[in-house]
mmCIF file with all atom_site columns, N, CA and C in Angstrom:
data_model
loop_
_atom_site.group_PDB
_atom_site.id
_atom_site.type_symbol
_atom_site.label_atom_id
_atom_site.label_alt_id
_atom_site.label_comp_id
_atom_site.label_asym_id
_atom_site.label_entity_id
_atom_site.label_seq_id
_atom_site.pdbx_PDB_ins_code
_atom_site.Cartn_x
_atom_site.Cartn_y
_atom_site.Cartn_z
_atom_site.occupancy
_atom_site.B_iso_or_equiv
_atom_site.pdbx_formal_charge
_atom_site.auth_seq_id
_atom_site.auth_comp_id
_atom_site.auth_asym_id
_atom_site.auth_atom_id
_atom_site.pdbx_PDB_model_num
ATOM 1   N N  . MET W 1 1  ? 9.272   12.571  12.210  1.00 71.00 ? 1  MET W N  1
ATOM 2   C CA . MET W 1 1  ? 8.138   11.499  11.929  1.00 71.00 ? 1  MET W CA 1
ATOM 3   C C  . MET W 1 1  ? 9.078   10.250  11.790  1.00 71.00 ? 1  MET W C  1
ATOM 4   N N  . ASN W 1 2  ? 8.438   9.230   12.514  1.00 83.00 ? 2  ASN W N  1
ATOM 5   C CA . ASN W 1 2  ? 8.914   7.899   12.333  1.00 83.00 ? 2  ASN W CA 1
ATOM 6   C C  . ASN W 1 2  ? 8.565   7.119   11.014  1.00 83.00 ? 2  ASN W C  1
ATOM 7   N N  . VAL W 1 3  ? 9.069   6.151   10.970  1.00 84.00 ? 3  VAL W N  1
ATOM 8   C CA . VAL W 1 3  ? 9.063   5.100   9.626   1.00 84.00 ? 3  VAL W CA 1
ATOM 9   C C  . VAL W 1 3  ? 7.497   4.736   9.385   1.00 84.00 ? 3  VAL W C  1
ATOM 10  N N  . SER W 1 4  ? 6.779   4.235   10.672  1.00 83.00 ? 4  SER W N  1
ATOM 11  C CA . SER W 1 4  ? 5.706   3.698   10.353  1.00 83.00 ? 4  SER W CA 1
ATOM 12  C C  . SER W 1 4  ? 4.610   4.693   10.050  1.00 83.00 ? 4  SER W C  1
ATOM 13  N N  . THR W 1 5  ? 4.753   6.221   10.859  1.00 86.00 ? 5  THR W N  1
ATOM 14  C CA . THR W 1 5  ? 3.719   7.184   10.439  1.00 86.00 ? 5  THR W CA 1
ATOM 15  C C  . THR W 1 5  ? 3.927   7.651   8.899   1.00 86.00 ? 5  THR W C  1
ATOM 16  N N  . ARG W 1 6  ? 5.306   7.658   8.457   1.00 88.00 ? 6  ARG W N  1
ATOM 17  C CA . ARG W 1 6  ? 5.148   8.221   7.190   1.00 88.00 ? 6  ARG W CA 1
ATOM 18  C C  . ARG W 1 6  ? 4.946   7.187   6.204   1.00 88.00 ? 6  ARG W C  1
ATOM 19  N N  . ALA W 1 7  ? 5.026   5.704   6.574   1.00 87.00 ? 7  ALA W N  1
ATOM 20  C CA . ALA W 1 7  ? 4.370   4.670   5.575   1.00 87.00 ? 7  ALA W CA 1
ATOM 21  C C  . ALA W 1 7  ? 3.071   4.877   5.543   1.00 87.00 ? 7  ALA W C  1
ATOM 22  N N  . ARG W 1 8  ? 2.141   4.934   6.808   1.00 87.00 ? 8  ARG W N  1
ATOM 23  C CA . ARG W 1 8  ? 0.695   5.002   6.571   1.00 87.00 ? 8  ARG W CA 1
ATOM 24  C C  . ARG W 1 8  ? 0.156   6.006   5.860   1.00 87.00 ? 8  ARG W C  1
ATOM 25  N N  . ILE W 1 9  ? 1.077   7.433   6.087   1.00 88.00 ? 9  ILE W N  1
ATOM 26  C CA . ILE W 1 9  ? 0.438   8.652   5.268   1.00 88.00 ? 9  ILE W CA 1
ATOM 27  C C  . ILE W 1 9  ? 0.591   8.158   3.878   1.00 88.00 ? 9  ILE W C  1
ATOM 28  N N  . THR W 1 10 ? 1.629   7.737   3.487   1.00 87.00 ? 10 THR W N  1
ATOM 29  C CA . THR W 1 10 ? 1.900   7.283   2.069   1.00 87.00 ? 10 THR W CA 1
ATOM 30  C C  . THR W 1 10 ? 1.029   6.536   1.524   1.00 87.00 ? 10 THR W C  1
ATOM 31  N N  . CYS W 1 11 ? 0.534   5.396   2.213   1.00 84.00 ? 11 CYS W N  1
ATOM 32  C CA . CYS W 1 11 ? -0.313  4.504   1.803   1.00 84.00 ? 11 CYS W CA 1
ATOM 33  C C  . CYS W 1 11 ? -1.821  5.316   1.765   1.00 84.00 ? 11 CYS W C  1
ATOM 34  N N  . ALA W 1 12 ? -2.204  5.911   2.654   1.00 83.00 ? 12 ALA W N  1
ATOM 35  C CA . ALA W 1 12 ? -3.435  6.852   2.607   1.00 83.00 ? 12 ALA W CA 1
ATOM 36  C C  . ALA W 1 12 ? -3.424  7.594   1.423   1.00 83.00 ? 12 ALA W C  1
ATOM 37  N N  . LEU W 1 13 ? -2.432  8.493   1.233   1.00 84.00 ? 13 LEU W N  1
ATOM 38  C CA . LEU W 1 13 ? -2.349  9.120   0.087   1.00 84.00 ? 13 LEU W CA 1
ATOM 39  C C  . LEU W 1 13 ? -2.441  8.455   -1.303  1.00 84.00 ? 13 LEU W C  1
ATOM 40  N N  . VAL W 1 14 ? -1.653  7.457   -1.503  1.00 81.00 ? 14 VAL W N  1
ATOM 41  C CA . VAL W 1 14 ? -1.784  6.521   -2.677  1.00 81.00 ? 14 VAL W CA 1
ATOM 42  C C  . VAL W 1 14 ? -3.299  5.946   -2.823  1.00 81.00 ? 14 VAL W C  1
ATOM 43  N N  . LEU W 1 15 ? -3.702  5.321   -1.759  1.00 77.00 ? 15 LEU W N  1
ATOM 44  C CA . LEU W 1 15 ? -4.892  4.997   -1.924  1.00 77.00 ? 15 LEU W CA 1
ATOM 45  C C  . LEU W 1 15 ? -6.068  5.776   -2.359  1.00 77.00 ? 15 LEU W C  1
ATOM 46  N N  . ILE W 1 16 ? -6.026  7.217   -1.968  1.00 79.00 ? 16 ILE W N  1
ATOM 47  C CA . ILE W 1 16 ? -6.822  8.242   -2.216  1.00 79.00 ? 16 ILE W CA 1
ATOM 48  C C  . ILE W 1 16 ? -6.617  8.738   -3.844  1.00 79.00 ? 16 ILE W C  1
ATOM 49  N N  . VAL W 1 17 ? -5.466  8.696   -4.425  1.00 79.00 ? 17 VAL W N  1
ATOM 50  C CA . VAL W 1 17 ? -5.238  8.850   -5.679  1.00 79.00 ? 17 VAL W CA 1
ATOM 51  C C  . VAL W 1 17 ? -5.767  8.144   -6.475  1.00 79.00 ? 17 VAL W C  1
ATOM 52  N N  . PHE W 1 18 ? -5.526  6.610   -6.151  1.00 73.00 ? 18 PHE W N  1
ATOM 53  C CA . PHE W 1 18 ? -5.812  5.737   -7.042  1.00 73.00 ? 18 PHE W CA 1
ATOM 54  C C  . PHE W 1 18 ? -7.421  5.466   -7.129  1.00 73.00 ? 18 PHE W C  1
ATOM 55  N N  . SER W 1 19 ? -8.129  5.560   -5.943  1.00 73.00 ? 19 SER W N  1
ATOM 56  C CA . SER W 1 19 ? -9.440  5.297   -6.143  1.00 73.00 ? 19 SER W CA 1
ATOM 57  C C  . SER W 1 19 ? -9.912  6.742   -6.570  1.00 73.00 ? 19 SER W C  1
ATOM 58  N N  . ALA W 1 20 ? -9.397  7.917   -6.808  1.00 74.00 ? 20 ALA W N  1
ATOM 59  C CA . ALA W 1 20 ? -9.926  8.899   -7.546  1.00 74.00 ? 20 ALA W CA 1
ATOM 60  C C  . ALA W 1 20 ? -9.897  8.842   -9.013  1.00 74.00 ? 20 ALA W C  1
ATOM 61  N N  . LEU W 1 21 ? -8.798  7.947   -9.402  1.00 70.00 ? 21 LEU W N  1
ATOM 62  C CA . LEU W 1 21 ? -8.638  7.611   -10.925 1.00 70.00 ? 21 LEU W CA 1
ATOM 63  C C  . LEU W 1 21 ? -9.684  6.526   -11.383 1.00 70.00 ? 21 LEU W C  1
ATOM 64  N N  . GLY W 1 22 ? -10.093 5.915   -10.427 1.00 62.00 ? 22 GLY W N  1
ATOM 65  C CA . GLY W 1 22 ? -10.830 4.494   -10.757 1.00 62.00 ? 22 GLY W CA 1
ATOM 66  C C  . GLY W 1 22 ? -12.363 5.006   -11.409 1.00 62.00 ? 22 GLY W C  1
ATOM 67  N N  . VAL W 1 23 ? -12.243 5.951   -12.354 1.00 62.00 ? 23 VAL W N  1
ATOM 68  C CA . VAL W 1 23 ? -13.638 6.627   -12.903 1.00 62.00 ? 23 VAL W CA 1
ATOM 69  C C  . VAL W 1 23 ? -14.203 5.427   -14.065 1.00 62.00 ? 23 VAL W C  1
ATOM 70  N N  . GLY W 1 24 ? -12.978 4.927   -14.808 1.00 65.00 ? 24 GLY W N  1
ATOM 71  C CA . GLY W 1 24 ? -13.231 4.312   -15.714 1.00 65.00 ? 24 GLY W CA 1
ATOM 72  C C  . GLY W 1 24 ? -13.794 2.795   -15.533 1.00 65.00 ? 24 GLY W C  1
ATOM 73  N N  . PRO W 1 25 ? -13.722 1.818   -16.463 1.00 70.00 ? 25 PRO W N  1
ATOM 74  C CA . PRO W 1 25 ? -14.490 0.566   -16.567 1.00 70.00 ? 25 PRO W CA 1
ATOM 75  C C  . PRO W 1 25 ? -13.673 -0.446  -15.812 1.00 70.00 ? 25 PRO W C  1
ATOM 76  N N  . ILE W 1 26 ? -12.464 0.004   -15.627 1.00 67.00 ? 26 ILE W N  1
ATOM 77  C CA . ILE W 1 26 ? -11.696 -1.152  -14.769 1.00 67.00 ? 26 ILE W CA 1
ATOM 78  C C  . ILE W 1 26 ? -11.323 -0.115  -13.312 1.00 67.00 ? 26 ILE W C  1
ATOM 79  N N  . PRO W 1 27 ? -11.609 -0.492  -12.239 1.00 72.00 ? 27 PRO W N  1
ATOM 80  C CA . PRO W 1 27 ? -11.198 0.202   -11.004 1.00 72.00 ? 27 PRO W CA 1
ATOM 81  C C  . PRO W 1 27 ? -9.770  0.033   -10.683 1.00 72.00 ? 27 PRO W C  1
ATOM 82  N N  . ILE W 1 28 ? -8.912  1.164   -10.571 1.00 71.00 ? 28 ILE W N  1
ATOM 83  C CA . ILE W 1 28 ? -7.650  0.698   -10.379 1.00 71.00 ? 28 ILE W CA 1
ATOM 84  C C  . ILE W 1 28 ? -7.216  0.377   -9.067  1.00 71.00 ? 28 ILE W C  1
ATOM 85  N N  . THR W 1 29 ? -7.893  0.629   -7.990  1.00 73.00 ? 29 THR W N  1
ATOM 86  C CA . THR W 1 29 ? -7.643  0.218   -6.603  1.00 73.00 ? 29 THR W CA 1
ATOM 87  C C  . THR W 1 29 ? -7.887  -1.361  -6.513  1.00 73.00 ? 29 THR W C  1
ATOM 88  N N  . SER W 1 30 ? -8.971  -1.598  -6.824  1.00 77.00 ? 30 SER W N  1
ATOM 89  C CA . SER W 1 30 ? -9.059  -3.285  -7.110  1.00 77.00 ? 30 SER W CA 1
ATOM 90  C C  . SER W 1 30 ? -8.204  -3.994  -7.793  1.00 77.00 ? 30 SER W C  1
ATOM 91  N N  . THR W 1 31 ? -7.683  -3.566  -8.931  1.00 77.00 ? 31 THR W N  1
ATOM 92  C CA . THR W 1 31 ? -6.734  -4.263  -9.661  1.00 77.00 ? 31 THR W CA 1
ATOM 93  C C  . THR W 1 31 ? -5.478  -4.452  -8.961  1.00 77.00 ? 31 THR W C  1
ATOM 94  N N  . ILE W 1 32 ? -5.111  -3.420  -8.383  1.00 79.00 ? 32 ILE W N  1
ATOM 95  C CA . ILE W 1 32 ? -3.637  -3.459  -7.537  1.00 79.00 ? 32 ILE W CA 1
ATOM 96  C C  . ILE W 1 32 ? -3.838  -4.299  -6.564  1.00 79.00 ? 32 ILE W C  1
ATOM 97  N N  . GLY W 1 33 ? -4.981  -4.134  -5.614  1.00 81.00 ? 33 GLY W N  1
ATOM 98  C CA . GLY W 1 33 ? -5.209  -5.020  -4.730  1.00 81.00 ? 33 GLY W CA 1
ATOM 99  C C  . GLY W 1 33 ? -5.187  -6.525  -5.026  1.00 81.00 ? 33 GLY W C  1
ATOM 100 N N  . LEU W 1 34 ? -5.648  -6.834  -6.182  1.00 81.00 ? 34 LEU W N  1
ATOM 101 C CA . LEU W 1 34 ? -5.819  -8.303  -6.665  1.00 81.00 ? 34 LEU W CA 1
ATOM 102 C C  . LEU W 1 34 ? -4.311  -8.684  -7.010  1.00 81.00 ? 34 LEU W C  1
ATOM 103 N N  . PHE W 1 35 ? -3.569  -7.901  -7.723  1.00 84.00 ? 35 PHE W N  1
ATOM 104 C CA . PHE W 1 35 ? -2.211  -8.157  -7.737  1.00 84.00 ? 35 PHE W CA 1
ATOM 105 C C  . PHE W 1 35 ? -1.549  -8.256  -6.717  1.00 84.00 ? 35 PHE W C  1
ATOM 106 N N  . VAL W 1 36 ? -1.547  -7.670  -5.454  1.00 83.00 ? 36 VAL W N  1
ATOM 107 C CA . VAL W 1 36 ? -0.749  -7.763  -4.376  1.00 83.00 ? 36 VAL W CA 1
ATOM 108 C C  . VAL W 1 36 ? -1.250  -8.973  -3.939  1.00 83.00 ? 36 VAL W C  1
ATOM 109 N N  . VAL W 1 37 ? -2.312  -9.438  -3.712  1.00 81.00 ? 37 VAL W N  1
ATOM 110 C CA . VAL W 1 37 ? -2.978  -10.641 -3.161  1.00 81.00 ? 37 VAL W CA 1
ATOM 111 C C  . VAL W 1 37 ? -2.453  -12.009 -4.123  1.00 81.00 ? 37 VAL W C  1
ATOM 112 N N  . ILE W 1 38 ? -2.397  -11.990 -4.949  1.00 84.00 ? 38 ILE W N  1
ATOM 113 C CA . ILE W 1 38 ? -2.038  -12.977 -5.986  1.00 84.00 ? 38 ILE W CA 1
ATOM 114 C C  . ILE W 1 38 ? -0.223  -13.390 -6.126  1.00 84.00 ? 38 ILE W C  1
ATOM 115 N N  . PHE W 1 39 ? 0.189   -12.231 -6.362  1.00 88.00 ? 39 PHE W N  1
ATOM 116 C CA . PHE W 1 39 ? 1.766   -12.151 -6.478  1.00 88.00 ? 39 PHE W CA 1
ATOM 117 C C  . PHE W 1 39 ? 2.522   -11.954 -5.192  1.00 88.00 ? 39 PHE W C  1
ATOM 118 N N  . LEU W 1 40 ? 2.016   -11.295 -4.151  1.00 85.00 ? 40 LEU W N  1
ATOM 119 C CA . LEU W 1 40 ? 2.680   -10.744 -2.941  1.00 85.00 ? 40 LEU W CA 1
ATOM 120 C C  . LEU W 1 40 ? 4.088   -10.380 -3.363  1.00 85.00 ? 40 LEU W C  1
ATOM 121 N N  . PRO W 1 41 ? 4.263   -9.141  -3.793  1.00 88.00 ? 41 PRO W N  1
ATOM 122 C CA . PRO W 1 41 ? 5.745   -8.385  -4.200  1.00 88.00 ? 41 PRO W CA 1
ATOM 123 C C  . PRO W 1 41 ? 6.469   -8.005  -3.148  1.00 88.00 ? 41 PRO W C  1
ATOM 124 N N  . ALA W 1 42 ? 7.640   -8.034  -3.334  1.00 90.00 ? 42 ALA W N  1
ATOM 125 C CA . ALA W 1 42 ? 8.625   -7.693  -2.347  1.00 90.00 ? 42 ALA W CA 1
ATOM 126 C C  . ALA W 1 42 ? 8.448   -6.241  -1.573  1.00 90.00 ? 42 ALA W C  1
ATOM 127 N N  . TRP W 1 43 ? 7.925   -5.166  -2.592  1.00 88.00 ? 43 TRP W N  1
ATOM 128 C CA . TRP W 1 43 ? 7.607   -3.845  -2.137  1.00 88.00 ? 43 TRP W CA 1
ATOM 129 C C  . TRP W 1 43 ? 6.430   -3.884  -1.033  1.00 88.00 ? 43 TRP W C  1
ATOM 130 N N  . PHE W 1 44 ? 5.500   -4.864  -1.023  1.00 87.00 ? 44 PHE W N  1
ATOM 131 C CA . PHE W 1 44 ? 4.413   -5.032  -0.051  1.00 87.00 ? 44 PHE W CA 1
ATOM 132 C C  . PHE W 1 44 ? 4.779   -5.345  1.003   1.00 87.00 ? 44 PHE W C  1
ATOM 133 N N  . LYS W 1 45 ? 5.793   -6.405  1.005   1.00 88.00 ? 45 LYS W N  1
ATOM 134 C CA . LYS W 1 45 ? 6.543   -6.940  2.448   1.00 88.00 ? 45 LYS W CA 1
ATOM 135 C C  . LYS W 1 45 ? 7.209   -5.928  3.063   1.00 88.00 ? 45 LYS W C  1
ATOM 136 N N  . LYS W 1 46 ? 7.914   -4.939  2.354   1.00 90.00 ? 46 LYS W N  1
ATOM 137 C CA . LYS W 1 46 ? 8.657   -3.892  2.981   1.00 90.00 ? 46 LYS W CA 1
ATOM 138 C C  . LYS W 1 46 ? 7.960   -2.903  3.695   1.00 90.00 ? 46 LYS W C  1
ATOM 139 N N  . LEU W 1 47 ? 6.532   -2.454  2.704   1.00 88.00 ? 47 LEU W N  1
ATOM 140 C CA . LEU W 1 47 ? 5.631   -1.561  3.078   1.00 88.00 ? 47 LEU W CA 1
ATOM 141 C C  . LEU W 1 47 ? 5.079   -2.247  4.356   1.00 88.00 ? 47 LEU W C  1
ATOM 142 N N  . VAL W 1 48 ? 4.853   -3.397  4.477   1.00 88.00 ? 48 VAL W N  1
ATOM 143 C CA . VAL W 1 48 ? 4.237   -3.691  5.848   1.00 88.00 ? 48 VAL W CA 1
ATOM 144 C C  . VAL W 1 48 ? 4.796   -3.673  6.927   1.00 88.00 ? 48 VAL W C  1
ATOM 145 N N  . ASP W 1 49 ? 6.287   -4.074  6.880   1.00 89.00 ? 49 ASP W N  1
ATOM 146 C CA . ASP W 1 49 ? 7.400   -3.956  7.814   1.00 89.00 ? 49 ASP W CA 1
ATOM 147 C C  . ASP W 1 49 ? 7.359   -2.643  8.015   1.00 89.00 ? 49 ASP W C  1
ATOM 148 N N  . ASN W 1 50 ? 7.655   -1.556  7.361   1.00 87.00 ? 50 ASN W N  1
ATOM 149 C CA . ASN W 1 50 ? 7.508   -0.287  7.768   1.00 87.00 ? 50 ASN W CA 1
ATOM 150 C C  . ASN W 1 50 ? 6.305   0.296   8.461   1.00 87.00 ? 50 ASN W C  1
ATOM 151 N N  . ILE W 1 51 ? 5.177   -0.194  8.118   1.00 86.00 ? 51 ILE W N  1
ATOM 152 C CA . ILE W 1 51 ? 3.843   -0.051  8.746   1.00 86.00 ? 51 ILE W CA 1
ATOM 153 C C  . ILE W 1 51 ? 4.077   -0.308  10.479  1.00 86.00 ? 51 ILE W C  1
ATOM 154 N N  . TYR W 1 52 ? 4.444   -1.520  10.515  1.00 88.00 ? 52 TYR W N  1
ATOM 155 C CA . TYR W 1 52 ? 4.404   -2.189  12.024  1.00 88.00 ? 52 TYR W CA 1
ATOM 156 C C  . TYR W 1 52 ? 5.922   -1.991  12.455  1.00 88.00 ? 52 TYR W C  1
ATOM 157 N N  . ALA W 1 53 ? 6.585   -1.122  12.157  1.00 84.00 ? 53 ALA W N  1
ATOM 158 C CA . ALA W 1 53 ? 8.183   -1.154  12.621  1.00 84.00 ? 53 ALA W CA 1
ATOM 159 C C  . ALA W 1 53 ? 8.222   -0.670  13.809  1.00 84.00 ? 53 ALA W C  1
ATOM 160 N N  . ASP W 1 54 ? 7.017   0.290   14.284  1.00 79.00 ? 54 ASP W N  1
ATOM 161 C CA . ASP W 1 54 ? 7.200   0.765   15.726  1.00 79.00 ? 54 ASP W CA 1
ATOM 162 C C  . ASP W 1 54 ? 6.416   -0.193  16.764  1.00 79.00 ? 54 ASP W C  1
ATOM 163 N N  . LYS W 1 55 ? 5.828   -1.288  16.415  1.00 71.00 ? 55 LYS W N  1
ATOM 164 C CA . LYS W 1 55 ? 5.423   -2.229  17.102  1.00 71.00 ? 55 LYS W CA 1
ATOM 165 C C  . LYS W 1 55 ? 6.112   -3.088  18.098  1.00 71.00 ? 55 LYS W C  1
ATOM 166 N N  . GLU W 1 56 ? 7.452   -3.092  17.807  1.00 61.00 ? 56 GLU W N  1
ATOM 167 C CA . GLU W 1 56 ? 8.307   -4.027  18.357  1.00 61.00 ? 56 GLU W CA 1
ATOM 168 C C  . GLU W 1 56 ? 8.899   -3.741  19.685  1.00 61.00 ? 56 GLU W C  1
#
């Protein structure tokens, strides 16, 4: 399995788990998405690079 496929599967699993945890008054998936949009952390850049690694 190449890096891109592994990163996509990991993202899908993490989003499924976080969306299942969003039962309370604060949805977790939206909160993490807002954090990524505002601060653009380095781990997010590496994740995007891994997702599109096989496009070159």
